[in-house]
Amino acid sequence: MVSDEMRAEVERLKREKDAVVLAHYYVTPDAQELADYVGDSFFLSKKAATLNCKTLVFAGVRFMAESAKLLSPKKTVLMPEPSADCPMAHMVQKSTVDAARAKYGDDLAVACYVNSTTEMKAWSDVCVTSSNAVKIVRALPQSNVLFIPDMNLGHYVALQVPEKNVILNDGFCPTHEAIELAEVEAARREHPEALVLAHPECGDWVLREADVVGSTSQIIEAAVASDAREFIVCTVHGVIHELEARTAGTGKRFYFPATTPVCPNMARVTAEKVLACLRDGTGEIGLPDESVIAGSTRALDLMLNYAKG
């Protein structure tokens, strides 16, 4: 829990520095408590682009803060934990993209999961999130789509959009990939009335067992709307804070696989670091080289345009 003194200090600093705090559902509960907005990658990308403030404090991992800077280049963007990175964000080679473009020519679109480096976005035609990947890939005019970097989300999209030739890349989220089918099956045996809610970054072995597959926000909405009282949640444990807050008083209960999914990078983002970041102005994210700004910004902007449709 965040103390009243810390909350008051953060509020004072936000007023003083014209700052807004954004937090992903996967960071620690105390960091989420200090945020003005908490959400998944898609929500936070949209929000960062529209906020009228001088400073954004992004409680998340590096690719999120970099995307916020690209979409709001005149704002100061700060990371409470600058070393918090996403391993999957680096899991593709430029040669993979070049080879696909050489093979398919103009009938190829490169769809880049927003969980990626700025440079990787610049190689791409459009960014997607787990909330909108199916919608955007379906809407693309090209018949062939190279999906980078996450093979699990890409495989899920391919199943939902069979009319497209979705080409997969060998990348993955280590935390979601580690969720084992045996542990999900064991949790279902222990809680036979529970619905299984899974993020599409999970392996296909988990998604086949799931009652609902969706982004973090979609998982939360499904739990809130469902008549079920028990849920087995196959995504990062940090989401429990929002799940319990949104279903308080309903008697709903949430369970995770026995090996609790924890993102070690998100777990390093704490309330104390949010406060220190605001106070000291540390963890500032700069713009990349001009050679990658245009391409990466174009891919993000196209994502937001597709999302409006």
GROMACS .gro file of C-alpha atoms in nm:
model
  309
    1MET     CA    1   0.000   0.000   0.000
    2VAL     CA    2   0.110   0.355  -0.073
    3SER     CA    3   0.136   0.582   0.227
    4ASP     CA    4  -0.062   0.906   0.244
    5GLU     CA    5   0.267   1.096   0.264
    6MET     CA    6   0.402   0.939  -0.056
    7ARG     CA    7   0.074   0.994  -0.239
    8ALA     CA    8   0.069   1.360  -0.134
    9GLU     CA    9   0.431   1.409  -0.242
   10VAL     CA   10   0.363   1.254  -0.584
   11GLU     CA   11   0.055   1.472  -0.632
   12ARG     CA   12   0.257   1.783  -0.542
   13LEU     CA   13   0.532   1.694  -0.785
   14LYS     CA   14   0.285   1.620  -1.065
   15ARG     CA   15   0.132   1.966  -1.024
   16GLU     CA   16   0.474   2.131  -1.003
   17LYS     CA   17   0.610   1.958  -1.314
   18ASP     CA   18   0.285   1.933  -1.512
   19ALA     CA   19   0.329   1.557  -1.516
   20VAL     CA   20   0.100   1.260  -1.577
   21VAL     CA   21   0.184   0.908  -1.457
   22LEU     CA   22   0.097   0.613  -1.682
   23ALA     CA   23   0.129   0.256  -1.556
   24HIS     CA   24   0.093  -0.083  -1.717
   25TYR     CA   25  -0.119  -0.350  -1.546
   26TYR     CA   26   0.192  -0.565  -1.498
   27VAL     CA   27   0.395  -0.330  -1.275
   28THR     CA   28   0.374  -0.356  -0.897
   29PRO     CA   29   0.038  -0.269  -0.733
   30ASP     CA   30   0.188   0.028  -0.546
   31ALA     CA   31   0.312   0.181  -0.872
   32GLN     CA   32  -0.032   0.132  -1.023
   33GLU     CA   33  -0.187   0.310  -0.725
   34LEU     CA   34   0.015   0.625  -0.801
   35ALA     CA   35  -0.082   0.634  -1.169
   36ASP     CA   36  -0.330   0.870  -1.329
   37TYR     CA   37  -0.400   0.607  -1.593
   38VAL     CA   38  -0.349   0.230  -1.578
   39GLY     CA   39  -0.393   0.013  -1.884
   40ASP     CA   40  -0.252  -0.224  -2.141
   41SER     CA   41  -0.016  -0.126  -2.421
   42PHE     CA   42  -0.291  -0.018  -2.661
   43PHE     CA   43  -0.472   0.203  -2.411
   44LEU     CA   44  -0.148   0.363  -2.292
   45SER     CA   45  -0.027   0.426  -2.650
   46LYS     CA   46  -0.349   0.610  -2.731
   47LYS     CA   47  -0.349   0.802  -2.404
   48ALA     CA   48   0.014   0.913  -2.434
   49ALA     CA   49  -0.060   1.064  -2.774
   50THR     CA   50  -0.350   1.277  -2.649
   51LEU     CA   51  -0.247   1.401  -2.304
   52ASN     CA   52  -0.191   1.775  -2.263
   53CYS     CA   53   0.103   1.789  -2.024
   54LYS     CA   54   0.475   1.863  -2.026
   55THR     CA   55   0.596   1.540  -1.870
   56LEU     CA   56   0.497   1.174  -1.895
   57VAL     CA   57   0.616   0.928  -1.632
   58PHE     CA   58   0.583   0.582  -1.786
   59ALA     CA   59   0.573   0.303  -1.528
   60GLY     CA   60   0.643   0.014  -1.761
   61VAL     CA   61   0.920  -0.126  -1.977
   62ARG     CA   62   1.138   0.057  -2.226
   63PHE     CA   63   0.947  -0.003  -2.549
   64MET     CA   64   0.639   0.161  -2.392
   65ALA     CA   65   0.825   0.476  -2.293
   66GLU     CA   66   0.997   0.489  -2.634
   67SER     CA   67   0.658   0.466  -2.809
   68ALA     CA   68   0.523   0.746  -2.590
   69LYS     CA   69   0.819   0.965  -2.684
   70LEU     CA   70   0.770   0.896  -3.055
   71LEU     CA   71   0.402   0.987  -3.034
   72SER     CA   72   0.469   1.294  -2.815
   73PRO     CA   73   0.819   1.411  -2.911
   74LYS     CA   74   0.784   1.751  -2.742
   75LYS     CA   75   0.700   1.598  -2.405
   76THR     CA   76   0.960   1.492  -2.150
   77VAL     CA   77   0.919   1.115  -2.101
   78LEU     CA   78   1.064   0.959  -1.787
   79MET     CA   79   1.108   0.593  -1.688
   80PRO     CA   80   1.107   0.510  -1.315
   81GLU     CA   81   1.325   0.205  -1.387
   82PRO     CA   82   1.537   0.270  -1.698
   83SER     CA   83   1.677  -0.084  -1.702
   84ALA     CA   84   1.331  -0.244  -1.732
   85ASP     CA   85   1.336  -0.395  -2.079
   86CYS     CA   86   1.134  -0.655  -2.270
   87PRO     CA   87   1.338  -0.950  -2.402
   88MET     CA   88   1.087  -1.017  -2.679
   89ALA     CA   89   1.128  -0.659  -2.804
   90HIS     CA   90   1.467  -0.759  -2.946
   91MET     CA   91   1.378  -1.100  -3.092
   92VAL     CA   92   1.389  -1.037  -3.466
   93GLN     CA   93   1.666  -0.979  -3.718
   94LYS     CA   94   1.657  -0.722  -3.998
   95SER     CA   95   1.755  -1.001  -4.236
   96THR     CA   96   1.423  -1.175  -4.162
   97VAL     CA   97   1.231  -0.865  -4.269
   98ASP     CA   98   1.449  -0.810  -4.576
   99ALA     CA   99   1.408  -1.170  -4.690
  100ALA     CA  100   1.030  -1.154  -4.664
  101ARG     CA  101   1.017  -0.826  -4.857
  102ALA     CA  102   1.238  -0.974  -5.129
  103LYS     CA  103   1.015  -1.281  -5.158
  104TYR     CA  104   0.671  -1.120  -5.153
  105GLY     CA  105   0.737  -0.766  -5.279
  106ASP     CA  106   0.447  -0.522  -5.261
  107ASP     CA  107   0.207  -0.794  -5.148
  108LEU     CA  108   0.374  -0.810  -4.807
  109ALA     CA  109   0.295  -0.606  -4.499
  110VAL     CA  110   0.519  -0.620  -4.194
  111ALA     CA  111   0.303  -0.604  -3.882
  112CYS     CA  112   0.508  -0.525  -3.574
  113TYR     CA  113   0.378  -0.597  -3.226
  114VAL     CA  114   0.417  -0.280  -3.022
  115ASN     CA  115   0.630  -0.486  -2.780
  116SER     CA  116   0.935  -0.410  -2.992
  117THR     CA  117   1.228  -0.174  -3.021
  118THR     CA  118   1.196   0.158  -3.200
  119GLU     CA  119   1.429   0.034  -3.473
  120MET     CA  120   1.214  -0.273  -3.528
  121LYS     CA  121   0.906  -0.051  -3.568
  122ALA     CA  122   1.092   0.147  -3.834
  123TRP     CA  123   1.142  -0.173  -4.037
  124SER     CA  124   0.767  -0.228  -4.037
  125ASP     CA  125   0.454  -0.104  -4.210
  126VAL     CA  126   0.219  -0.097  -3.913
  127CYS     CA  127   0.226  -0.159  -3.540
  128VAL     CA  128  -0.033  -0.369  -3.359
  129THR     CA  129  -0.116  -0.457  -3.002
  130SER     CA  130  -0.273  -0.769  -2.859
  131SER     CA  131  -0.602  -0.575  -2.847
  132ASN     CA  132  -0.612  -0.486  -3.216
  133ALA     CA  133  -0.378  -0.726  -3.399
  134VAL     CA  134  -0.658  -0.938  -3.546
  135LYS     CA  135  -0.854  -0.633  -3.662
  136ILE     CA  136  -0.554  -0.464  -3.822
  137VAL     CA  137  -0.413  -0.772  -3.995
  138ARG     CA  138  -0.758  -0.847  -4.137
  139ALA     CA  139  -0.784  -0.491  -4.269
  140LEU     CA  140  -0.443  -0.479  -4.436
  141PRO     CA  141  -0.463  -0.479  -4.818
  142GLN     CA  142  -0.171  -0.718  -4.859
  143SER     CA  143  -0.225  -1.095  -4.878
  144ASN     CA  144   0.100  -1.178  -4.696
  145VAL     CA  145   0.182  -1.051  -4.348
  146LEU     CA  146   0.513  -1.097  -4.169
  147PHE     CA  147   0.426  -1.078  -3.800
  148ILE     CA  148   0.712  -0.971  -3.573
  149PRO     CA  149   0.842  -1.037  -3.313
  150ASP     CA  150   0.596  -1.263  -3.123
  151MET     CA  151   0.525  -1.601  -3.282
  152ASN     CA  152   0.254  -1.684  -3.029
  153LEU     CA  153   0.044  -1.373  -3.091
  154GLY     CA  154   0.121  -1.415  -3.462
  155HIS     CA  155  -0.005  -1.775  -3.457
  156TYR     CA  156  -0.323  -1.666  -3.281
  157VAL     CA  157  -0.379  -1.394  -3.542
  158ALA     CA  158  -0.320  -1.646  -3.823
  159LEU     CA  159  -0.595  -1.870  -3.685
  160GLN     CA  160  -0.837  -1.577  -3.666
  161VAL     CA  161  -0.753  -1.445  -4.014
  162PRO     CA  162  -0.714  -1.760  -4.228
  163GLU     CA  163  -0.755  -1.564  -4.550
  164LYS     CA  164  -0.408  -1.412  -4.497
  165ASN     CA  165  -0.072  -1.584  -4.523
  166VAL     CA  166   0.072  -1.491  -4.183
  167ILE     CA  167   0.447  -1.553  -4.166
  168LEU     CA  168   0.581  -1.610  -3.816
  169ASN     CA  169   0.904  -1.502  -3.655
  170ASP     CA  170   1.081  -1.700  -3.383
  171GLY     CA  171   1.024  -1.458  -3.092
  172PHE     CA  172   0.825  -1.487  -2.771
  173CYS     CA  173   0.759  -1.346  -2.424
  174PRO     CA  174   0.957  -1.563  -2.180
  175THR     CA  175   0.699  -1.514  -1.903
  176HIS     CA  176   0.396  -1.615  -2.110
  177GLU     CA  177   0.585  -1.887  -2.298
  178ALA     CA  178   0.674  -2.049  -1.963
  179ILE     CA  179   0.309  -2.110  -1.868
  180GLU     CA  180   0.271  -2.487  -1.890
  181LEU     CA  181  -0.038  -2.674  -2.004
  182ALA     CA  182  -0.002  -2.922  -1.716
  183GLU     CA  183  -0.031  -2.640  -1.461
  184VAL     CA  184  -0.336  -2.495  -1.635
  185GLU     CA  185  -0.499  -2.839  -1.642
  186ALA     CA  186  -0.417  -2.890  -1.274
  187ALA     CA  187  -0.574  -2.555  -1.187
  188ARG     CA  188  -0.887  -2.648  -1.382
  189ARG     CA  189  -0.913  -2.979  -1.198
  190GLU     CA  190  -0.885  -2.793  -0.868
  191HIS     CA  191  -1.138  -2.530  -0.977
  192PRO     CA  192  -1.368  -2.710  -1.225
  193GLU     CA  193  -1.617  -2.421  -1.246
  194ALA     CA  194  -1.349  -2.165  -1.330
  195LEU     CA  195  -1.311  -2.002  -1.669
  196VAL     CA  196  -0.961  -1.996  -1.818
  197LEU     CA  197  -0.859  -1.648  -1.936
  198ALA     CA  198  -0.540  -1.639  -2.145
  199HIS     CA  199  -0.328  -1.376  -2.312
  200PRO     CA  200  -0.238  -1.454  -2.677
  201GLU     CA  201   0.132  -1.426  -2.592
  202CYS     CA  202   0.085  -1.769  -2.431
  203GLY     CA  203   0.175  -2.079  -2.625
  204ASP     CA  204  -0.088  -2.247  -2.838
  205TRP     CA  205  -0.099  -2.532  -2.583
  206VAL     CA  206  -0.249  -2.285  -2.333
  207LEU     CA  207  -0.474  -2.101  -2.579
  208ARG     CA  208  -0.643  -2.427  -2.682
  209GLU     CA  209  -0.742  -2.475  -2.317
  210ALA     CA  210  -0.873  -2.121  -2.272
  211ASP     CA  211  -1.235  -2.011  -2.257
  212VAL     CA  212  -1.137  -1.651  -2.336
  213VAL     CA  213  -0.828  -1.531  -2.525
  214GLY     CA  214  -0.758  -1.161  -2.514
  215SER     CA  215  -0.531  -0.872  -2.426
  216THR     CA  216  -0.487  -0.777  -2.063
  217SER     CA  217  -0.772  -0.527  -2.087
  218GLN     CA  218  -0.993  -0.783  -2.260
  219ILE     CA  219  -0.917  -1.037  -1.989
  220ILE     CA  220  -1.021  -0.785  -1.724
  221GLU     CA  221  -1.339  -0.692  -1.909
  222ALA     CA  222  -1.429  -1.058  -1.956
  223ALA     CA  223  -1.389  -1.125  -1.584
  224VAL     CA  224  -1.599  -0.822  -1.491
  225ALA     CA  225  -1.879  -0.910  -1.734
  226SER     CA  226  -1.889  -1.286  -1.672
  227ASP     CA  227  -2.143  -1.459  -1.450
  228ALA     CA  228  -1.870  -1.702  -1.344
  229ARG     CA  229  -1.731  -1.669  -0.994
  230GLU     CA  230  -1.388  -1.827  -1.046
  231PHE     CA  231  -1.119  -1.763  -1.305
  232ILE     CA  232  -0.782  -1.914  -1.393
  233VAL     CA  233  -0.571  -1.628  -1.527
  234CYS     CA  234  -0.291  -1.703  -1.773
  235THR     CA  235  -0.102  -1.379  -1.790
  236VAL     CA  236   0.136  -1.177  -1.573
  237HIS     CA  237   0.033  -1.174  -1.206
  238GLY     CA  238   0.040  -0.794  -1.181
  239VAL     CA  239  -0.306  -0.786  -1.340
  240ILE     CA  240  -0.453  -0.917  -1.014
  241HIS     CA  241  -0.454  -0.563  -0.871
  242GLU     CA  242  -0.696  -0.439  -1.135
  243LEU     CA  243  -0.899  -0.760  -1.142
  244GLU     CA  244  -0.965  -0.745  -0.769
  245ALA     CA  245  -1.035  -0.371  -0.778
  246ARG     CA  246  -1.285  -0.404  -1.064
  247THR     CA  247  -1.468  -0.701  -0.908
  248ALA     CA  248  -1.457  -0.595  -0.541
  249GLY     CA  249  -1.766  -0.709  -0.350
  250THR     CA  250  -1.873  -0.965  -0.612
  251GLY     CA  251  -1.711  -1.268  -0.451
  252LYS     CA  252  -1.517  -1.346  -0.767
  253ARG     CA  253  -1.189  -1.530  -0.715
  254PHE     CA  254  -0.880  -1.546  -0.933
  255TYR     CA  255  -0.620  -1.820  -0.959
  256PHE     CA  256  -0.292  -1.843  -1.148
  257PRO     CA  257  -0.084  -2.141  -1.261
  258ALA     CA  258   0.123  -2.291  -0.980
  259THR     CA  259   0.438  -2.130  -1.121
  260THR     CA  260   0.313  -1.774  -1.086
  261PRO     CA  261   0.378  -1.574  -1.405
  262VAL     CA  262   0.587  -1.273  -1.306
  263CYS     CA  263   0.766  -1.041  -1.548
  264PRO     CA  264   1.099  -0.967  -1.376
  265ASN     CA  265   1.132  -0.635  -1.559
  266MET     CA  266   0.785  -0.505  -1.475
  267ALA     CA  267   0.833  -0.620  -1.116
  268ARG     CA  268   1.123  -0.374  -1.077
  269VAL     CA  269   0.891  -0.074  -1.132
  270THR     CA  270   0.781   0.036  -0.783
  271ALA     CA  271   0.610   0.332  -0.618
  272GLU     CA  272   0.939   0.447  -0.467
  273LYS     CA  273   1.094   0.464  -0.814
  274VAL     CA  274   0.795   0.657  -0.952
  275LEU     CA  275   0.843   0.912  -0.676
  276ALA     CA  276   1.220   0.936  -0.727
  277CYS     CA  277   1.174   0.973  -1.102
  278LEU     CA  278   0.932   1.263  -1.056
  279ARG     CA  279   1.144   1.430  -0.792
  280ASP     CA  280   1.480   1.402  -0.967
  281GLY     CA  281   1.380   1.396  -1.334
  282THR     CA  282   1.574   1.074  -1.389
  283GLY     CA  283   1.528   0.809  -1.655
  284GLU     CA  284   1.459   1.048  -1.941
  285ILE     CA  285   1.393   0.885  -2.278
  286GLY     CA  286   1.537   1.059  -2.581
  287LEU     CA  287   1.438   1.042  -2.943
  288PRO     CA  288   1.617   0.788  -3.164
  289ASP     CA  289   1.826   0.879  -3.465
  290GLU     CA  290   1.635   1.069  -3.729
  291SER     CA  291   1.681   0.777  -3.965
  292VAL     CA  292   1.435   0.567  -3.761
  293ILE     CA  293   1.195   0.834  -3.631
  294ALA     CA  294   0.992   0.866  -3.952
  295GLY     CA  295   0.942   0.493  -4.006
  296SER     CA  296   0.860   0.403  -3.647
  297THR     CA  297   0.625   0.700  -3.604
  298ARG     CA  298   0.449   0.615  -3.928
  299ALA     CA  299   0.390   0.256  -3.811
  300LEU     CA  300   0.249   0.374  -3.477
  301ASP     CA  301   0.030   0.641  -3.637
  302LEU     CA  302  -0.110   0.388  -3.884
  303MET     CA  303  -0.199   0.161  -3.593
  304LEU     CA  304  -0.393   0.440  -3.428
  305ASN     CA  305  -0.567   0.524  -3.756
  306TYR     CA  306  -0.673   0.161  -3.810
  307ALA     CA  307  -0.799   0.152  -3.452
  308LYS     CA  308  -1.041   0.437  -3.526
  309GLY     CA  309  -1.214   0.245  -3.800
   0.00000   0.00000   0.00000
